[in-house]
Coordinates of N, CA and C in Angstrom, one line a residue:
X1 N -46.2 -23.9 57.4 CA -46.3 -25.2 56.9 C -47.2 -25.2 55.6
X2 N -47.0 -26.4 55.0 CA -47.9 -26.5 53.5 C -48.2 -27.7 53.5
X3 N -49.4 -27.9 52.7 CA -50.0 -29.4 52.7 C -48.9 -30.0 51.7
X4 N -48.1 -30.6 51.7 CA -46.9 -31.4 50.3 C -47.6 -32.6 49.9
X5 N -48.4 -33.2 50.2 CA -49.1 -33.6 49.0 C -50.0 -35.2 49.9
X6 N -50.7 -35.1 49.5 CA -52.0 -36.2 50.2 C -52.3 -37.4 49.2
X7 N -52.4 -38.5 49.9 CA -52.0 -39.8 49.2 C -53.5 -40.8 49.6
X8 N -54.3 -40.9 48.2 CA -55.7 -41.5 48.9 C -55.7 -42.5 48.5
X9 N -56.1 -43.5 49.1 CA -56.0 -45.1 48.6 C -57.7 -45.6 48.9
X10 N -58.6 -45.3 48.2 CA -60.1 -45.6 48.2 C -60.1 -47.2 48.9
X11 N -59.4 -48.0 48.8 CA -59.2 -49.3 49.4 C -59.1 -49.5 50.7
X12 N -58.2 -48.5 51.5 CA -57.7 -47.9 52.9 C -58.6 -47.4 53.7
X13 N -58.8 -48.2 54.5 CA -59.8 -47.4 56.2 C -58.8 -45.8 55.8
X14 N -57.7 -45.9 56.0 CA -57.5 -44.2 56.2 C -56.7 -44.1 54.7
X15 N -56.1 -42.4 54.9 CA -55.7 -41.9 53.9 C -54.4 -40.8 54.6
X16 N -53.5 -40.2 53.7 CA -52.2 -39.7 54.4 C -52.3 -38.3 53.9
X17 N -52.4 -37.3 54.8 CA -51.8 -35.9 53.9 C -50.4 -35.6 54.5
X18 N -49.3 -35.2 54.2 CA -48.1 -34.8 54.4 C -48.0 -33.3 54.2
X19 N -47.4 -32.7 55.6 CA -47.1 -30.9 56.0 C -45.7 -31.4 56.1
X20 N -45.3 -30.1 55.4 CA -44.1 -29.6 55.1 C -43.6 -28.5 55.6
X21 N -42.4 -28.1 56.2 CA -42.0 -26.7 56.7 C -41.8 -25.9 55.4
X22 N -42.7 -24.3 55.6 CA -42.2 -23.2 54.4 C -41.2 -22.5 54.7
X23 N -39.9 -22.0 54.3 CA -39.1 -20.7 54.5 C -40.0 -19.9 54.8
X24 N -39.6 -19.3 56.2 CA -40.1 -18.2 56.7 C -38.5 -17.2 57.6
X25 N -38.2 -16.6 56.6 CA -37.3 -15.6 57.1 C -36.4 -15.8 56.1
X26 N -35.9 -17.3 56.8 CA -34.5 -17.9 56.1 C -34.9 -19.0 54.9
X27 N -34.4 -18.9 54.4 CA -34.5 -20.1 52.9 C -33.9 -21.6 53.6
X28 N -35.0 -22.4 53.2 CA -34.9 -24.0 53.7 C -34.3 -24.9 52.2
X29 N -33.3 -25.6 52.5 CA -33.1 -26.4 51.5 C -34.5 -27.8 52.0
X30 N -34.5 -28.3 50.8 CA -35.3 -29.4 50.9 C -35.2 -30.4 51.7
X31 N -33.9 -31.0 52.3 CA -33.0 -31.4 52.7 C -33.3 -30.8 54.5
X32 N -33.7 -30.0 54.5 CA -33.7 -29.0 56.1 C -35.1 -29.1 56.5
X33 N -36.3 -28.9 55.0 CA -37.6 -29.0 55.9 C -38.0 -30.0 56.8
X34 N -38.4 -29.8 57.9 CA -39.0 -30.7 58.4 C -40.6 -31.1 58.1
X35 N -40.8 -32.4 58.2 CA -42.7 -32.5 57.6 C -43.0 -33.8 58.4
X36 N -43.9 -34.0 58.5 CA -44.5 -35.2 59.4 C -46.1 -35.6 58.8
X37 N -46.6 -36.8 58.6 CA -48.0 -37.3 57.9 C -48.9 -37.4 58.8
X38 N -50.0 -36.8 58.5 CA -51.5 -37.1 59.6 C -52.4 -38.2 58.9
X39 N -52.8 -39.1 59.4 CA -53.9 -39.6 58.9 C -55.5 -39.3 58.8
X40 N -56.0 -39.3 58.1 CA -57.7 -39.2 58.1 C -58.0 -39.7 57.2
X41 N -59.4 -39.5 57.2 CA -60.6 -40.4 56.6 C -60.3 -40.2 55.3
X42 N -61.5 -41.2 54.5 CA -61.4 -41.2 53.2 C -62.6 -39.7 52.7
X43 N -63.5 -39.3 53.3 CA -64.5 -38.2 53.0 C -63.3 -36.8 53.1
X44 N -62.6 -36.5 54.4 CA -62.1 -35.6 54.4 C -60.5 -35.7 53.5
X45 N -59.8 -36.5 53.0 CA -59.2 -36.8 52.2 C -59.8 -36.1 50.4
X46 N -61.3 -36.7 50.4 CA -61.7 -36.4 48.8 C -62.0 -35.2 48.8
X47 N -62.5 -34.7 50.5 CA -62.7 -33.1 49.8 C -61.8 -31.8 49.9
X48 N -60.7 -32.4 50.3 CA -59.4 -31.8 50.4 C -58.9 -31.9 48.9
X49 N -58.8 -33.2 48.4 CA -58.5 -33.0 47.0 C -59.1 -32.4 45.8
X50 N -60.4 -32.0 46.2 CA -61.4 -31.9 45.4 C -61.2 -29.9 45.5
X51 N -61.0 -29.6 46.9 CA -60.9 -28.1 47.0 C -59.7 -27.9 46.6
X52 N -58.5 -28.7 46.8 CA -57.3 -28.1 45.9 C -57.3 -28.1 44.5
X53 N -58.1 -28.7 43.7 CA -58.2 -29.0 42.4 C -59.5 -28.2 42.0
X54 N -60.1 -27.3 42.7 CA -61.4 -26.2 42.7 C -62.5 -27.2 41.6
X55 N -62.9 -28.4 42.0 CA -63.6 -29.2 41.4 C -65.3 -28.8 42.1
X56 N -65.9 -28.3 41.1 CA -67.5 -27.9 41.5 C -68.0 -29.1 42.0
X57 N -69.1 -29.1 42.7 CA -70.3 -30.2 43.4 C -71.7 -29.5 43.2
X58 N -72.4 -30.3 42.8 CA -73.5 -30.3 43.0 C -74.6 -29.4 43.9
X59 N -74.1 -30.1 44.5 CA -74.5 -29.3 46.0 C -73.3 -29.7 47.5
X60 N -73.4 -28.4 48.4 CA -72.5 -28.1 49.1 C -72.3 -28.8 50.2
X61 N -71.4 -29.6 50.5 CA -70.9 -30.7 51.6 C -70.3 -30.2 53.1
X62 N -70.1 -30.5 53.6 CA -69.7 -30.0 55.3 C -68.8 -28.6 55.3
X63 N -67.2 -29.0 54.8 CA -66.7 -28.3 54.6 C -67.2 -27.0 53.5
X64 N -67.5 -26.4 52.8 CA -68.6 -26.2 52.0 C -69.6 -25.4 52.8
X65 N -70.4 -25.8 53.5 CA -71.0 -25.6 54.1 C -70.7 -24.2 55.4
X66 N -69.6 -25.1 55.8 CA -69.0 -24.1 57.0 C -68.1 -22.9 56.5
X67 N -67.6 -22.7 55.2 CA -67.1 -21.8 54.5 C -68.2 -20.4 54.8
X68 N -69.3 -20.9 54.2 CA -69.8 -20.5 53.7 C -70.6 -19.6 54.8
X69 N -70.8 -20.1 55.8 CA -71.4 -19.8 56.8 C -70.6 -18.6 57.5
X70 N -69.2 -18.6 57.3 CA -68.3 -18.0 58.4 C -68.3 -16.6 57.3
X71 N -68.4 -17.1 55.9 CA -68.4 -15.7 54.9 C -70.3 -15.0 54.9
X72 N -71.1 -15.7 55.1 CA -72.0 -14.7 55.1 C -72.2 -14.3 56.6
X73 N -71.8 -14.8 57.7 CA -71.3 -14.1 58.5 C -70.5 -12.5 58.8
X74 N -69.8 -12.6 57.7 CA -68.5 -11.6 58.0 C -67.6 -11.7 58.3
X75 N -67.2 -13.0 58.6 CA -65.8 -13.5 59.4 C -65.0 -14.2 57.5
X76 N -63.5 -14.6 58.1 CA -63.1 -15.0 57.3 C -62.2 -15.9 58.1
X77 N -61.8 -17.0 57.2 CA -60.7 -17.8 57.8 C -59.2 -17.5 58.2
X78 N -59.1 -16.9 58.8 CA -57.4 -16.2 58.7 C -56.4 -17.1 59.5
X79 N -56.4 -18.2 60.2 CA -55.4 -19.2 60.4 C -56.0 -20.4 60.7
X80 N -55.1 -21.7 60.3 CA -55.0 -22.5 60.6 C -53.5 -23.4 61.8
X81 N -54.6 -23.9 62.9 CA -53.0 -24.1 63.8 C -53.4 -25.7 64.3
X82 N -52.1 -26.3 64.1 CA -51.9 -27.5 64.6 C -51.4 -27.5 66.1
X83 N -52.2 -27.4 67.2 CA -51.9 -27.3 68.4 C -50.9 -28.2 69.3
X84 N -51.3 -29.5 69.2 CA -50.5 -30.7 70.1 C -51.2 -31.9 69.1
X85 N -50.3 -32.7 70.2 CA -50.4 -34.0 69.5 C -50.2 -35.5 71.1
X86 N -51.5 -35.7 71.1 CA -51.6 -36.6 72.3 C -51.5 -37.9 72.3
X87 N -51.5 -39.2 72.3 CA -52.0 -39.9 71.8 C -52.5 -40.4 70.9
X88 N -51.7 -40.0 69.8 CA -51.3 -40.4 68.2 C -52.5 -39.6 67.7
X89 N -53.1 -38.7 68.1 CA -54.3 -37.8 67.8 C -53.7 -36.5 67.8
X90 N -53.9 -35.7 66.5 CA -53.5 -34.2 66.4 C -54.7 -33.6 66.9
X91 N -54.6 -32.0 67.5 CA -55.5 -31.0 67.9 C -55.3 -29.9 66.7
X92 N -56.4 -29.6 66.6 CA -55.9 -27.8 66.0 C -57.3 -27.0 65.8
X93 N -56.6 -25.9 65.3 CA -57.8 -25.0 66.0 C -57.7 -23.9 64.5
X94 N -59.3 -23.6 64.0 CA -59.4 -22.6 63.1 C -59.3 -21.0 64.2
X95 N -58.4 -20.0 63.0 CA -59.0 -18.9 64.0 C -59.6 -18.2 62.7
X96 N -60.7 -17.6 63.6 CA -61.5 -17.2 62.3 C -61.6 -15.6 62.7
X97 N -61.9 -14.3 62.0 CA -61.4 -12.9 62.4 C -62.8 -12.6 61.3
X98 N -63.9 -12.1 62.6 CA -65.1 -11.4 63.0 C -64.9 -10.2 61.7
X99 N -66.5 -9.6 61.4 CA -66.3 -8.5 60.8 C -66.2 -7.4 61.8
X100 N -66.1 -7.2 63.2 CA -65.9 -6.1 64.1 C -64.7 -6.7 64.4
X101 N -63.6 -7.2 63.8 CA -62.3 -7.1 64.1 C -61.6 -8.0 65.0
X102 N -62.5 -8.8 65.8 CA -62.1 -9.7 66.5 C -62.1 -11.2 65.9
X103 N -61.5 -12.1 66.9 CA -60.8 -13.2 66.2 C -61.8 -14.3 67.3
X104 N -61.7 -15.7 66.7 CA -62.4 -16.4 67.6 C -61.3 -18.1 67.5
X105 N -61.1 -18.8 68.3 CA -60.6 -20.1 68.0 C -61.6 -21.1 67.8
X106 N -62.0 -21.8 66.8 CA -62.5 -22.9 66.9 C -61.9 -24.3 66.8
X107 N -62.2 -24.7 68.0 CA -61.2 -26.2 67.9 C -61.9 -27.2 66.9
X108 N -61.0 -27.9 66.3 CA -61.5 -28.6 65.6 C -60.1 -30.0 64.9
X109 N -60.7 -31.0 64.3 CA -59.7 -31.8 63.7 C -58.9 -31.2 62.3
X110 N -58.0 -31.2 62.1 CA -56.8 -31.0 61.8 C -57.6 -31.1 59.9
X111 N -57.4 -32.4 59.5 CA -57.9 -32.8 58.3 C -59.4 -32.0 58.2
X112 N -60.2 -31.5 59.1 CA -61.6 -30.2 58.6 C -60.8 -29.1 58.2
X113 N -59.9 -28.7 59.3 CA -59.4 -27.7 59.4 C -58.7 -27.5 57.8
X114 N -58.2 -28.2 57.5 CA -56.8 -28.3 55.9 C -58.0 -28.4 55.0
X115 N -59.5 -29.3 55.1 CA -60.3 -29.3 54.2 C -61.1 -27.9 53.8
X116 N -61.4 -27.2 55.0 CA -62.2 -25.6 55.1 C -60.8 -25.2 53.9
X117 N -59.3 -24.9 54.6 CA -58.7 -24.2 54.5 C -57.8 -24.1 53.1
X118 N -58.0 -25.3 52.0 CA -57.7 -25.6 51.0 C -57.7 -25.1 50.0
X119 N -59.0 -24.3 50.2 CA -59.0 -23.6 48.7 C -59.1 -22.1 49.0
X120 N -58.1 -21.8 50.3 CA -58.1 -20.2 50.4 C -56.5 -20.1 50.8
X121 N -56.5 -19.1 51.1 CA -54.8 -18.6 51.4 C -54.5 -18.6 52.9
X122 N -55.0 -19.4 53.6 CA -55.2 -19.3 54.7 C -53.7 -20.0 55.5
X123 N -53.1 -19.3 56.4 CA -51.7 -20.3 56.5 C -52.0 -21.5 57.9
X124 N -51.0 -22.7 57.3 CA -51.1 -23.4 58.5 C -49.9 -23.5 59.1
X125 N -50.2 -23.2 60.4 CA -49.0 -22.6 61.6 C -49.1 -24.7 62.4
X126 N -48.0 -24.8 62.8 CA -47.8 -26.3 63.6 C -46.9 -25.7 64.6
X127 N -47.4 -25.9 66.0 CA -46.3 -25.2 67.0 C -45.3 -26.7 66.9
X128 N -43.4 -26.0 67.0 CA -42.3 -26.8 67.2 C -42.8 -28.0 68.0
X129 N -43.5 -28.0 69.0 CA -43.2 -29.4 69.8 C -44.5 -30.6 69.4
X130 N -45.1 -30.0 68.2 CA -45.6 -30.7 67.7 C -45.5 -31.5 66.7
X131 N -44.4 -30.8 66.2 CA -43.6 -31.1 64.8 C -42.4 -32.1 65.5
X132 N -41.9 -32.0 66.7 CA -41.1 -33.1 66.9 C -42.0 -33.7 67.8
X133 N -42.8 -34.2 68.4 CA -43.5 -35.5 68.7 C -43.9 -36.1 67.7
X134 N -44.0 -35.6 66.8 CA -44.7 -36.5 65.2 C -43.6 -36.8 64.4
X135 N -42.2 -36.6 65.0 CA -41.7 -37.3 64.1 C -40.9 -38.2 65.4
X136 N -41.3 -38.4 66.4 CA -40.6 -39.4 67.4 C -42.1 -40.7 67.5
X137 N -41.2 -41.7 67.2 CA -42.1 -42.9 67.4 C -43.3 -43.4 68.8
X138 N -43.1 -42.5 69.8 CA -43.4 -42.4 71.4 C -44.7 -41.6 71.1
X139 N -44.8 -40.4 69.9 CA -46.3 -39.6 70.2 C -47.3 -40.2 70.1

């Protein structure tokens, strides 16, 4: 999946980012991807925008922060996964991969997770039955 593009309305209690399916194997017409919109805040909205657009700060904010932490650590961010979807609430989970080689899940919200994961190459995975409850009016 790919973030296709996040829509912030500074006026709006929330804000919209939209995932998109990538070709993985087979080539998707545009027409075939499937994509579904999360909502979140207006904080994790600005610094999503702000890490795809590699816009400096001052000084270093949450996201920022936990980057940063997982790299002088040793670890690096190597997935992002959109788990389920309960109760019009997404799950997902960072997996982060240790400098002795091992991997760890950190659960976390969806919009941290796309904000950490924005300005690295990090891929975001959405399991199938998550991608169709989010587009059925009942999730």
């Amino acid at each position: 999946m790919e973030l296709s593009r996040i829509l912030i309305r500074e006026l709006a209690d929330y804000q919209l980012i939209e995932l998109r399916e990538t070709p993985a194997g087979e080539a998707l017409d545009e027409d075939q991807a499937r994509s579904f919109p999360i909502v979140i805040g207006l904080p994790e909205a600005m610094a999503i925008e702000r890490r795809l657009q590699g816009l400096p700060i001052a000084r270093p904010q949450t996201h920022d922060l936990l980057a940063s932490v997982i790299e002088t650590m040793g670890g690096t961010l190597e997935q992002i996964a959109i788990t389920s979807l309960s109760e019009h609430t997404f799950f997902a989970e960072l997996t982060v991969r240790l400098a002795d080689g091992s991997t760890r899940a950190i659960d976390c919200r969806p919009s941290d997770a796309i904000a950490l994961g924005a300005a690295t190459d990090a891929p975001i995975l959405v399991d199938d039955s998550v991608i169709e409850a989010a587009s059925r009016d009942d999730a």
